[in-house]
Coordinates of C-alpha atoms in Angstrom, one line a residue:
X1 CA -54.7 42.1 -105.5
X2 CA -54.2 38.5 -104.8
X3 CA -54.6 36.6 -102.0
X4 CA -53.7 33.7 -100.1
X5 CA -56.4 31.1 -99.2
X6 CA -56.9 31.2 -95.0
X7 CA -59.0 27.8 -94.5
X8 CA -57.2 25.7 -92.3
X9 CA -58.3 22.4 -94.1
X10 CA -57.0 23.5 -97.4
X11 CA -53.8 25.0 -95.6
X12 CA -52.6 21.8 -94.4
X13 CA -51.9 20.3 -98.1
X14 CA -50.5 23.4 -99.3
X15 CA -47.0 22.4 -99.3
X16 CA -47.8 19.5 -100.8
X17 CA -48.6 20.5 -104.3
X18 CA -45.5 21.1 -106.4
X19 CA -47.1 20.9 -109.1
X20 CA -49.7 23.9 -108.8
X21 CA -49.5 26.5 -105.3
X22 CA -45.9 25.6 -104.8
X23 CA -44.9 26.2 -108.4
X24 CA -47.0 29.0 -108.6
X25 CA -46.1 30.7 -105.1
X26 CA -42.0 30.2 -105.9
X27 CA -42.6 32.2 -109.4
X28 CA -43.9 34.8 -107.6
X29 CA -41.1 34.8 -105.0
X30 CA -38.3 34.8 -107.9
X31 CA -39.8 37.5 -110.1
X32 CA -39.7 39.9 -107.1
X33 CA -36.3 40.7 -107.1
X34 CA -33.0 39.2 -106.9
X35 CA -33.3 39.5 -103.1
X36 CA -36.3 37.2 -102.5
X37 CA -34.7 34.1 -105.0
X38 CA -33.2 32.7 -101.2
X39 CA -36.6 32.4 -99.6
X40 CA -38.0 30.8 -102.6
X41 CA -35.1 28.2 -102.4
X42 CA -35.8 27.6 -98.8
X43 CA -39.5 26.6 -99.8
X44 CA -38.9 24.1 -102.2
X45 CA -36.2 22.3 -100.1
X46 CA -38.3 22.8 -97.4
X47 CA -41.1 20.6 -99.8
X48 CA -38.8 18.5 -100.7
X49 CA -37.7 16.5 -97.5
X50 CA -41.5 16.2 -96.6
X51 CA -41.0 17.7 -93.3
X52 CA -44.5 19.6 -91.9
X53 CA -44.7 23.0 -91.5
X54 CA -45.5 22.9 -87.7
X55 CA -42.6 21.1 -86.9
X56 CA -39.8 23.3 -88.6
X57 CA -37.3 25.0 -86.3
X58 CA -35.4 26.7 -89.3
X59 CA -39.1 28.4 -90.7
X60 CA -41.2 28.1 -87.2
X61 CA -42.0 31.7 -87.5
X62 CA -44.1 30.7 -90.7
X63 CA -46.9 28.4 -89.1
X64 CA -50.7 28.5 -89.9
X65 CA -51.5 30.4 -86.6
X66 CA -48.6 32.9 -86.9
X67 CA -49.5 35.8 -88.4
X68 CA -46.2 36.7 -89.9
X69 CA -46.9 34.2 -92.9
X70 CA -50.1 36.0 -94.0
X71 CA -48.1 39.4 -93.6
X72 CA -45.1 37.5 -95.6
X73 CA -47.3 36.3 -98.7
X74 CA -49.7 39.4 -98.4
X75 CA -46.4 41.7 -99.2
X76 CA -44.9 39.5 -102.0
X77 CA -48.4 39.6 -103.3
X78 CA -48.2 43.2 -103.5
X79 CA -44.8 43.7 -104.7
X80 CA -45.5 41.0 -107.5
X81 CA -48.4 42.8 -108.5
X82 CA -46.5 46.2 -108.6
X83 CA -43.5 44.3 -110.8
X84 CA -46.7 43.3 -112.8
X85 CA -47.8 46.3 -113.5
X86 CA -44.7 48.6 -113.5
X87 CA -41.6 46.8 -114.9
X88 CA -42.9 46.2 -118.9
X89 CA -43.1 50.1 -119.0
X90 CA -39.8 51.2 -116.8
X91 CA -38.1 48.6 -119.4
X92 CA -39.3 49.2 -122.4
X93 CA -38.2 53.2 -122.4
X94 CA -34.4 52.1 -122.8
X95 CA -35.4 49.8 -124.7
X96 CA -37.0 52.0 -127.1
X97 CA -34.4 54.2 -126.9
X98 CA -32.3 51.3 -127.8
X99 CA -34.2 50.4 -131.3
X100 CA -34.3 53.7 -132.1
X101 CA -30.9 53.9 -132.2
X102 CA -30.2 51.0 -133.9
X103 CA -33.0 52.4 -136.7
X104 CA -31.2 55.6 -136.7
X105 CA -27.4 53.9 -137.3
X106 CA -28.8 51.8 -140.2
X107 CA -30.3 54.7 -141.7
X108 CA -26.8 57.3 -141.3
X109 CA -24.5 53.9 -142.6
X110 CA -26.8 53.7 -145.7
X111 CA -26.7 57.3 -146.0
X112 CA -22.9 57.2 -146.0
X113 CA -22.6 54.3 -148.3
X114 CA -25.1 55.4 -151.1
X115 CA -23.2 59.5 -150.8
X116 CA -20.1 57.3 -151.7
X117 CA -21.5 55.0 -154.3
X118 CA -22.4 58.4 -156.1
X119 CA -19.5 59.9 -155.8
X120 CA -17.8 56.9 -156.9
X121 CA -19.8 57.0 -160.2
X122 CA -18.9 60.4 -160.9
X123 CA -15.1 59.6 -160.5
X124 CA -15.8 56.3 -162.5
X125 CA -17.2 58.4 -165.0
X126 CA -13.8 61.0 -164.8
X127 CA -11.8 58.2 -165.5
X128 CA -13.0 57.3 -168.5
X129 CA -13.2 60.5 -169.9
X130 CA -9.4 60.7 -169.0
X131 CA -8.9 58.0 -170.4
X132 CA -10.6 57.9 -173.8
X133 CA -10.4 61.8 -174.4
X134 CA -6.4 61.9 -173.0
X135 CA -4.6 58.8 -172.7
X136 CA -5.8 57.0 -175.6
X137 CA -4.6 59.7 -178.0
X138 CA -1.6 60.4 -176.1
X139 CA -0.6 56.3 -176.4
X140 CA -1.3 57.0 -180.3
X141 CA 0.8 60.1 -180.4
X142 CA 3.9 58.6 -178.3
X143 CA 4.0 55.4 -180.3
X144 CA 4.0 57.1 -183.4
X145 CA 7.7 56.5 -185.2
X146 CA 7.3 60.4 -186.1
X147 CA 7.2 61.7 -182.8
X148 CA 10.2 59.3 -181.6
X149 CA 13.0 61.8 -181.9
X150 CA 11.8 64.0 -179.2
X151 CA 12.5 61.3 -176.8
X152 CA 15.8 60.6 -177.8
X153 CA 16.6 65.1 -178.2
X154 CA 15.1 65.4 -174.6
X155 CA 15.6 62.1 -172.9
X156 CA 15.7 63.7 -168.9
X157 CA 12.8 65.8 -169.5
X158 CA 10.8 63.2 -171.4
X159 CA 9.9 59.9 -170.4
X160 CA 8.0 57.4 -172.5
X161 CA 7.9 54.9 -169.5
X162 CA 6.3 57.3 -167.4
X163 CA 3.3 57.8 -169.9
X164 CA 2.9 54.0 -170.5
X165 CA 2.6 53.8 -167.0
X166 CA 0.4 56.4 -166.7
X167 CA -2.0 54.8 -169.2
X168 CA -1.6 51.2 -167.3
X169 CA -2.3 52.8 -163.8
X170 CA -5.1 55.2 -164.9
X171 CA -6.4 51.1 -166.7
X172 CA -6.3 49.6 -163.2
X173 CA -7.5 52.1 -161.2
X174 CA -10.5 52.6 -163.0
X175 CA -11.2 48.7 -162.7
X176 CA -10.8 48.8 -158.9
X177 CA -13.5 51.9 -158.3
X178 CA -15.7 50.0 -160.7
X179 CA -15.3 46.5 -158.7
X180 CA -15.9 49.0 -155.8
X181 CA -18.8 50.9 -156.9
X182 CA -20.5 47.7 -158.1
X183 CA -20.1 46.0 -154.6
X184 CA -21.6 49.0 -153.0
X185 CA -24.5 49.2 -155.2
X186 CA -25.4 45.4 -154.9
X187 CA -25.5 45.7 -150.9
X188 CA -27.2 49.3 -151.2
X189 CA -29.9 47.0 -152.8
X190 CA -30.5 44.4 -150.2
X191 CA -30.0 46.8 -147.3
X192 CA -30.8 45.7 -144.0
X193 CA -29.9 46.2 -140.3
X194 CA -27.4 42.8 -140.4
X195 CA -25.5 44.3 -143.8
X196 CA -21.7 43.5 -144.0
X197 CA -19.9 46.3 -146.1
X198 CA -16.2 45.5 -144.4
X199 CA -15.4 42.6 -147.2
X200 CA -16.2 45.6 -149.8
X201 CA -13.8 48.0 -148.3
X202 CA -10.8 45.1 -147.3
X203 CA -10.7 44.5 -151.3
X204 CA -11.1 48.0 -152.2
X205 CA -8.2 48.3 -150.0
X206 CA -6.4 45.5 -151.8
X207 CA -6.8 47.1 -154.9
X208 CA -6.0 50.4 -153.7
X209 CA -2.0 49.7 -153.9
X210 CA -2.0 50.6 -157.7
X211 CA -1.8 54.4 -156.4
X212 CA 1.5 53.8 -154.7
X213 CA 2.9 53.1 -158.2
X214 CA 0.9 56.0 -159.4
X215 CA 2.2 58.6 -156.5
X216 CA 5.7 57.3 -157.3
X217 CA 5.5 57.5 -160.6
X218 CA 4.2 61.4 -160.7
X219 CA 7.2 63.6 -160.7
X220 CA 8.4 62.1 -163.6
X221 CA 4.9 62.0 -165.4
X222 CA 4.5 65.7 -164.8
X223 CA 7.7 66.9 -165.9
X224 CA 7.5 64.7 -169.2
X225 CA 3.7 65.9 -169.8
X226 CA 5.1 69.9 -169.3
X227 CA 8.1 69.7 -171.6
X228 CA 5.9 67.7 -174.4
X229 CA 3.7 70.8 -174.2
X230 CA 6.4 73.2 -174.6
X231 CA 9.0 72.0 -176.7
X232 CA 6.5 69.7 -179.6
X233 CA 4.0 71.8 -181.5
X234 CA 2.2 68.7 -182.8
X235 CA 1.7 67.6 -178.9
X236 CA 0.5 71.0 -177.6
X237 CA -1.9 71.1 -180.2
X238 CA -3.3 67.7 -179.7
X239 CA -3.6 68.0 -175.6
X240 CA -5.9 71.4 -176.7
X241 CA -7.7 69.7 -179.6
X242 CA -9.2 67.1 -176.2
X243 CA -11.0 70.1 -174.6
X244 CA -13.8 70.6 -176.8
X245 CA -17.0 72.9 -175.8
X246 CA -19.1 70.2 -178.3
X247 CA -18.2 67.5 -176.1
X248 CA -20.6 66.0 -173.9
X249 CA -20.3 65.6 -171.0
X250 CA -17.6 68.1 -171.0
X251 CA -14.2 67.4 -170.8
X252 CA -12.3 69.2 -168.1
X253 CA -8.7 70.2 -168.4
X254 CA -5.6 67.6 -168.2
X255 CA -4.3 69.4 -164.8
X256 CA -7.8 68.2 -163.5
X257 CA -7.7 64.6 -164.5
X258 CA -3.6 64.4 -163.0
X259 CA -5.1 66.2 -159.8
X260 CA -8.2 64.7 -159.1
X261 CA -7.5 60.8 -158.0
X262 CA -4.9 62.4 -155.6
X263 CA -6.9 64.7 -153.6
X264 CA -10.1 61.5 -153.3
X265 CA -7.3 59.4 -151.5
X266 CA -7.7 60.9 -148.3
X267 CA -11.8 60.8 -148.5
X268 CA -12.0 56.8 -147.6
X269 CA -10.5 56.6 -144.7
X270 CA -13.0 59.2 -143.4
X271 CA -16.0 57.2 -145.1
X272 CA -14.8 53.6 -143.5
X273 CA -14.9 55.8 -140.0
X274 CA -17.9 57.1 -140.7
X275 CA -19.5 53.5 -141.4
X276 CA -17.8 52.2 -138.1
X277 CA -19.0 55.0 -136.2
X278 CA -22.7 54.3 -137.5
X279 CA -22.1 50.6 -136.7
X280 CA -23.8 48.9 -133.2
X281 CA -20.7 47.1 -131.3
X282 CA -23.3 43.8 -131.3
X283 CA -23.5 44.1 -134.8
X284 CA -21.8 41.0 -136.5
X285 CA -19.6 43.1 -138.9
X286 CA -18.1 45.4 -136.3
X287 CA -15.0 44.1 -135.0
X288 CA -14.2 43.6 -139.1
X289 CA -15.5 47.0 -140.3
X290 CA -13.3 48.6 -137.4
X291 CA -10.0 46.3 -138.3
X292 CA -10.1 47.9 -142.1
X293 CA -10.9 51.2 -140.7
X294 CA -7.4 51.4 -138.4
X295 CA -5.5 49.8 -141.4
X296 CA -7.0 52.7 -144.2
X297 CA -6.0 55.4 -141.7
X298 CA -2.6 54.1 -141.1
X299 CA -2.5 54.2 -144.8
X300 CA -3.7 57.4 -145.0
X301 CA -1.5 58.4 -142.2
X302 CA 1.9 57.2 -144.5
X303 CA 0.4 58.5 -147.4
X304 CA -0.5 62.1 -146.2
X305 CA 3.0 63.7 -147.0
X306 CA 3.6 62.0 -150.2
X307 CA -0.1 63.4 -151.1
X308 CA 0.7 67.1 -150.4
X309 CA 3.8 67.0 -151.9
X310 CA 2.5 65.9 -155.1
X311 CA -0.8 68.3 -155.3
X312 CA 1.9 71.0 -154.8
X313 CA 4.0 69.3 -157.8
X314 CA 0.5 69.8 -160.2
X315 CA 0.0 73.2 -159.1
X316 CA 3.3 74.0 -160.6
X317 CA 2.0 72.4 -164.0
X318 CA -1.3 74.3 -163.6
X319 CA 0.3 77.4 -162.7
X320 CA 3.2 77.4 -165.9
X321 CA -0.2 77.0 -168.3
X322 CA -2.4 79.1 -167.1
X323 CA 0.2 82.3 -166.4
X324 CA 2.1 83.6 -169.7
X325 CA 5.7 84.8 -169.2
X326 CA 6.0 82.5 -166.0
X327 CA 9.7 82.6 -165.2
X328 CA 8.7 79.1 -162.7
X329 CA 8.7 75.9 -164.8
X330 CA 8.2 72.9 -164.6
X331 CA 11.3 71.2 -162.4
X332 CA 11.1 67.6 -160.6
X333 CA 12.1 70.1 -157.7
X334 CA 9.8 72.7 -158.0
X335 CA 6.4 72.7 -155.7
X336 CA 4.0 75.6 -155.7
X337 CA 2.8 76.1 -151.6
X338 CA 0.2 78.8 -151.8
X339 CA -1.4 81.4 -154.0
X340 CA -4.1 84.0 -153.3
X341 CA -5.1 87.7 -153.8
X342 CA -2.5 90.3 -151.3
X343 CA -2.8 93.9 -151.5
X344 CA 0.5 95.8 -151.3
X345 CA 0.3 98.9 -149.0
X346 CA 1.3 102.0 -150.4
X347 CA 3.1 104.5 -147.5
X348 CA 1.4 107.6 -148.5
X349 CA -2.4 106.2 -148.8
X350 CA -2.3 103.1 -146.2
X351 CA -6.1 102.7 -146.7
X352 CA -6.0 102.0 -150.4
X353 CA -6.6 98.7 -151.4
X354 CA -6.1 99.5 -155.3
X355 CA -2.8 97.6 -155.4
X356 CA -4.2 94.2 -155.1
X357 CA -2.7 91.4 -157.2
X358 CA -2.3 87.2 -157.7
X359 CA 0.5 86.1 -155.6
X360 CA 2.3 83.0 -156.4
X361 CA 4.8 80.8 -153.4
X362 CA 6.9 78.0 -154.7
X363 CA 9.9 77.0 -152.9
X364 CA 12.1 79.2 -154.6
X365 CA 10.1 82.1 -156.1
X366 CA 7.5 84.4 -154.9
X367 CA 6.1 86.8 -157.4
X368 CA 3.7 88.3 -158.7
X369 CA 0.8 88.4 -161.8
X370 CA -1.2 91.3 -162.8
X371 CA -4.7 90.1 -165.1
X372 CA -4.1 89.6 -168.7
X373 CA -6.3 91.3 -170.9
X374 CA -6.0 89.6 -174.5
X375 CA -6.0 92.4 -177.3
X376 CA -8.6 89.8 -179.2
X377 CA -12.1 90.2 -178.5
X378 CA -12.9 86.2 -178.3
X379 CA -13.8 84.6 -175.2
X380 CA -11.0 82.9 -173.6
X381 CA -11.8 79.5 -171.9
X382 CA -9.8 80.5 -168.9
X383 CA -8.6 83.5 -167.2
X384 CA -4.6 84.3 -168.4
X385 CA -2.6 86.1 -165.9
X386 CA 0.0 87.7 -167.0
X387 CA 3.8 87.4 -164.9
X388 CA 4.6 90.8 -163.9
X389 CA 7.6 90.5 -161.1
X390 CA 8.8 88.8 -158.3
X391 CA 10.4 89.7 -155.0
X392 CA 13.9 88.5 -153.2
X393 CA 13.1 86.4 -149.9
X394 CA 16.7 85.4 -149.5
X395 CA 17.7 86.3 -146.0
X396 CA 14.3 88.2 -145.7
X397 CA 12.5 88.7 -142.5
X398 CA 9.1 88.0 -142.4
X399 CA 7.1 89.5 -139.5
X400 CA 3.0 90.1 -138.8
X401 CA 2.1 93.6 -139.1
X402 CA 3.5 95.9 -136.4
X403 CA 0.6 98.2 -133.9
X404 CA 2.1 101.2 -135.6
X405 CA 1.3 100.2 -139.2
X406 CA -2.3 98.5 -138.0
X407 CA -3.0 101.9 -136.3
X408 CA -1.6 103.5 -139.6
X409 CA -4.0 101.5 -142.2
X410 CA -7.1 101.7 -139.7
X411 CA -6.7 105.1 -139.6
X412 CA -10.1 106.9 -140.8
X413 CA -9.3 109.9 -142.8
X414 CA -10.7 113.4 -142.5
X415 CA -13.5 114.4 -144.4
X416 CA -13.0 117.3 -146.5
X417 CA -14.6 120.7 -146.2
X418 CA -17.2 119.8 -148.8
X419 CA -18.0 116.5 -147.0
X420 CA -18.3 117.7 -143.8
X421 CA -20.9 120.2 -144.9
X422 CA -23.0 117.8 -146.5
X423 CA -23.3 115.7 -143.3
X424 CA -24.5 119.0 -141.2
X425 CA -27.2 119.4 -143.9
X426 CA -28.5 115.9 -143.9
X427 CA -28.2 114.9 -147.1
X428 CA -25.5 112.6 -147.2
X429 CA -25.4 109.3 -144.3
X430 CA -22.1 108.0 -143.1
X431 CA -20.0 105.3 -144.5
X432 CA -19.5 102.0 -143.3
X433 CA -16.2 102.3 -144.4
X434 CA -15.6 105.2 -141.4
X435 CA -15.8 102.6 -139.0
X436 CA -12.6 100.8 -137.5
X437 CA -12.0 97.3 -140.0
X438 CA -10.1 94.9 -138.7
X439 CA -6.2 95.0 -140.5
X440 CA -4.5 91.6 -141.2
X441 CA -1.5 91.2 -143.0
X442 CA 2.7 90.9 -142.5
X443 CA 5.7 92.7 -143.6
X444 CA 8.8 91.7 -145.5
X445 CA 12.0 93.1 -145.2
X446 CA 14.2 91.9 -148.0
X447 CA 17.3 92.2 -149.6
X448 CA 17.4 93.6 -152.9
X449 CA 20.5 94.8 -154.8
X450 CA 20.4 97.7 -156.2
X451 CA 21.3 96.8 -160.0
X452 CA 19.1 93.6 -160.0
X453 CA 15.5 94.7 -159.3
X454 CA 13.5 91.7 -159.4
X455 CA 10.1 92.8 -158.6
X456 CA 8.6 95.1 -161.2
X457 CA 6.1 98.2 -160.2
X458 CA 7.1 97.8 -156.5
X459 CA 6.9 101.8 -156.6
X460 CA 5.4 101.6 -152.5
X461 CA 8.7 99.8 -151.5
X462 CA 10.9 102.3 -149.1
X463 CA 14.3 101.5 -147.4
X464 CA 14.5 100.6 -143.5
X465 CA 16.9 102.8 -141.9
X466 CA 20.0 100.8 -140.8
X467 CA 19.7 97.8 -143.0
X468 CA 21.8 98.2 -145.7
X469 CA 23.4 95.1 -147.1
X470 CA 26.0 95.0 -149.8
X471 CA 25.4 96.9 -152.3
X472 CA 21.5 97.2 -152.3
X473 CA 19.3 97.9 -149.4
X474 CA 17.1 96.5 -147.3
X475 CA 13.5 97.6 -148.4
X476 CA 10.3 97.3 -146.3
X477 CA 7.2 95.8 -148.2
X478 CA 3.7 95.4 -146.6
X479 CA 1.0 93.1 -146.8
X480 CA -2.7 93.0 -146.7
X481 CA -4.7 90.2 -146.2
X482 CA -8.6 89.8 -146.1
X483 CA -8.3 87.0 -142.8
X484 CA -6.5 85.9 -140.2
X485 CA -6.1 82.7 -141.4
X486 CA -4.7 83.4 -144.6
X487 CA -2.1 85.9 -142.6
X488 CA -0.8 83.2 -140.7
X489 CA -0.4 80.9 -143.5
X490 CA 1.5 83.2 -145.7
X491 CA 3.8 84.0 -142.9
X492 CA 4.2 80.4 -142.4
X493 CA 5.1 79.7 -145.8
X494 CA 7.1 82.5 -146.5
X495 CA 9.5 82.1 -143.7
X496 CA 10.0 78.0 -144.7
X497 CA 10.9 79.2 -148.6
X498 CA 13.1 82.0 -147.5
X499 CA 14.9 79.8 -145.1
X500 CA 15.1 77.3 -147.9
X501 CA 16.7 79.8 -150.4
X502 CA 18.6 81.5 -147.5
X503 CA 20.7 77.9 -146.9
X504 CA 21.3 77.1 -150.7
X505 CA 24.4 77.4 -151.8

């Protein structure tokens, strides 16, 4: 602990050394605390104007006989010695802290931007194979004089504009994710905790505006792609010849390619979050990094409808080739909401889940497919289903299960005689299935005429008492679903299409 000198010769030019105790004594004084900075002020004016210690009125109290001086220096003594000793290690635990997380953002926004770069390289790579193993032999096929005629017989349905444009925006877009993926790779390189990545994203945003011509476009590129396939032999047969199991990498299917660049346009507005998120507020790209971020999700924010409307306009195109005898073309109208496994409940054995099929919702059919077994014994690329029925929801009421039903399919049968015996002896252990399951599911009441039965092998459908309409009847058909989520979004949907079809005219 340090001390202050007590001779009384060397006491008297104390105050008289600015340069050395005085400097040294009001250093101590300041790093104290906030508190003591007056006292130390005092001093040096008190220096200053020359004026001896045994003659001040203000600081009389602190005189070379009074004992509260010695006190007074002893204490700030000991409190700069505790400061000394203390305050490096009570500061640098925050501060610490502090680095660490700093370390830690750096680390999670590199992490983010190299996941990115990746996938960017992998769409990169889609493109092109769209490109050279679709486009470019589609551009030779429509510009051949030969196939001219078909655009002329079937001018609504096909469009050549809409496939030049396809071919130009599919050119552009691959341009921008390569200027894109390149940028992200050179700063990926030179990483560092003082990396700017906002400039990267503001001119991938830039770029970005090629896909409103390309989500405008889409309707009419779909419908001409779908009616080239069905109506020109010479087409069909080229668009199969692209999918080739020699091809390597392999080629995926044209729905995929059409699909794919929609469904990545809602993934950057999460990544720029992400990277903002992972960015310290004194960071010098962080006011910029967070200005791109607001403007990509009020993009993404305008875009979202657009975007859902036009993945349910593709699934209609994937659904009309991959499902033979489907009644549901290909229409500029036509979206396809939901589809999914049901099982239909059959009133005299509730529990039987044997009547399980692919059910298809568009916005103006629901029906049904049943697995198509080829008569040949080759391997078929893809699984065919095969269109078996569909069923009325105009005017139809679409409700959850009621208790009764629930209480109905949750039933556990009896065992029989035979059964019941073996148990007593031992050798046969219960069933998980004799335990209460959960039921979800809903019920359909719909209006079906009597001479115009729609849905094919709806053998479990039974009338509702008191709901005759017209000349048909009002027939009860229940649901089964495996959660609850996928209840609720089947009831949903059914009730928007059958309020659509119940108001057209």
């Amino acid at each position: 602990m340090s001390s202050v000198a007590t001779d009384e010769s060397n006491f008297g030019t104390l105050w008289r050394q600015p340069s050395s105790a005085l400097s040294e004594t009001s250093s101590n004084l300041t790093s104290s605390s906030g508190g003591d900075s007056s006292i130390s002020i005092d001093l040096l004016q008190f220096d200053r104007e020359n004026v001896h210690y045994s003659n001040s009125d203000q600081l009389s109290f602190l005189t070379h006989r009074s004992e509260h001086y010695y006190q007074l220096m002893d204490d700030l003594a000991i409190i700069d010695e505790i400061y000394q000793t203390f305050d490096e290690d009570v500061e640098s635990e925050p501060y610490e802290r502090q680095v660490a997380d700093a370390a830690r953002n750096v680390a999670q926004k590199k992490n983010v931007a190299d996941q990115m770069c990746q996938s960017e390289r992998k769409h990169i790579t889609d493109l092109r194979n769209f490109n050279l193993y679709y486009l470019v032999p589609i551009q030779q096929w429509i510009n051949d004089p030969v196939n001219t005629e078909i655009f002329i017989k079937y001018r609504g349905l096909c469009s050549k504009t809409a496939l030049d444009n396809l071919f130009a925006h599919a050119q552009e877009m691959k341009l921008s994710h390569d200027e894109f993926c390149k940028g992200l790779k050179e700063r990926l390189e030179m990483w560092g905790p003082t990396q700017f990545i906002s400039d990267i994203f503001a001119t991938f945003y830039e770029r970005m505006s090629i896909y409103e011509a390309f989500l405008n476009e889409y309707p009419s590129t779909i419908v001409t792609l779908d009616s080239l396939y069905n109506k020109s032999p010479s087409f069909s047969k080229l668009i199969d010849s692209c999918v080739s199991p020699t091809t390597n990498p392999p080629v995926k299917d044209l729905v995929f390619y059409l699909k794919n660049p929609v469904i990545r346009l809602s993934s950057y507005s999460l990544v720029v979050s992400q990277m903002a998120v992972a960015t310290e507020p004194s960071h010098p790209d962080y006011q910029a990094l967070n200005r791109i971020k607001d403007k990509y999700i009020k993009r993404e924010k305008k875009w979202r409808t657009i975007i859902k409307d036009r993945l349910a306009h593709v699934r209609v195109l994937e659904a009309s080739r991959s499902i033979q005898g489907n009644p549901a073309s290909v229409t500029t109208a036509r979206r396809l909401y939901i589809t999914g496994l049901l099982t239909q409940v059959n009133p005299s054995d509730p529990q039987s889940t044997s009547d399980t099929r692919t059910y298809l919702l568009f916005n103006d059919i629901f029906m049904f497919c049943q697995k198509h077994k080829p008569n040949t014994g080759k391997k078929l690329s893809h699984t065919k289903l095969q269109y078996k029925g569909m069923i009325n929801l105009k005017h139809a009421e679409i409700t959850p299960l009621s208790a009764k039903l629930i209480a109905k399919i949750s039933e556990v049968k009896k065992p029989s005689a035979l059964a019941s015996f073996m148990r007593k002896s031992g050798t046969q252990n219960s069933r998980p299935g004799d335990e209460a399951t959960l039921v979800y599911g809903f019920e359909i009441k719909t209006n079906e005429a009597s001479g115009d039965m729609l849905a094919v092998g709806l053998d479990s459908q039974y009338p509702v008492p008191g709901h005759a309409a017209g000349n048909g009847v009002k027939r009860l058909i229940v649901m089964r679903t495996q959660t609850e989520t996928e209840q609720n979004a089947w009831i949903a949907l059914l009730k928007k299409t059958a309020h659509l079809m119940s108001r057209k005219r």
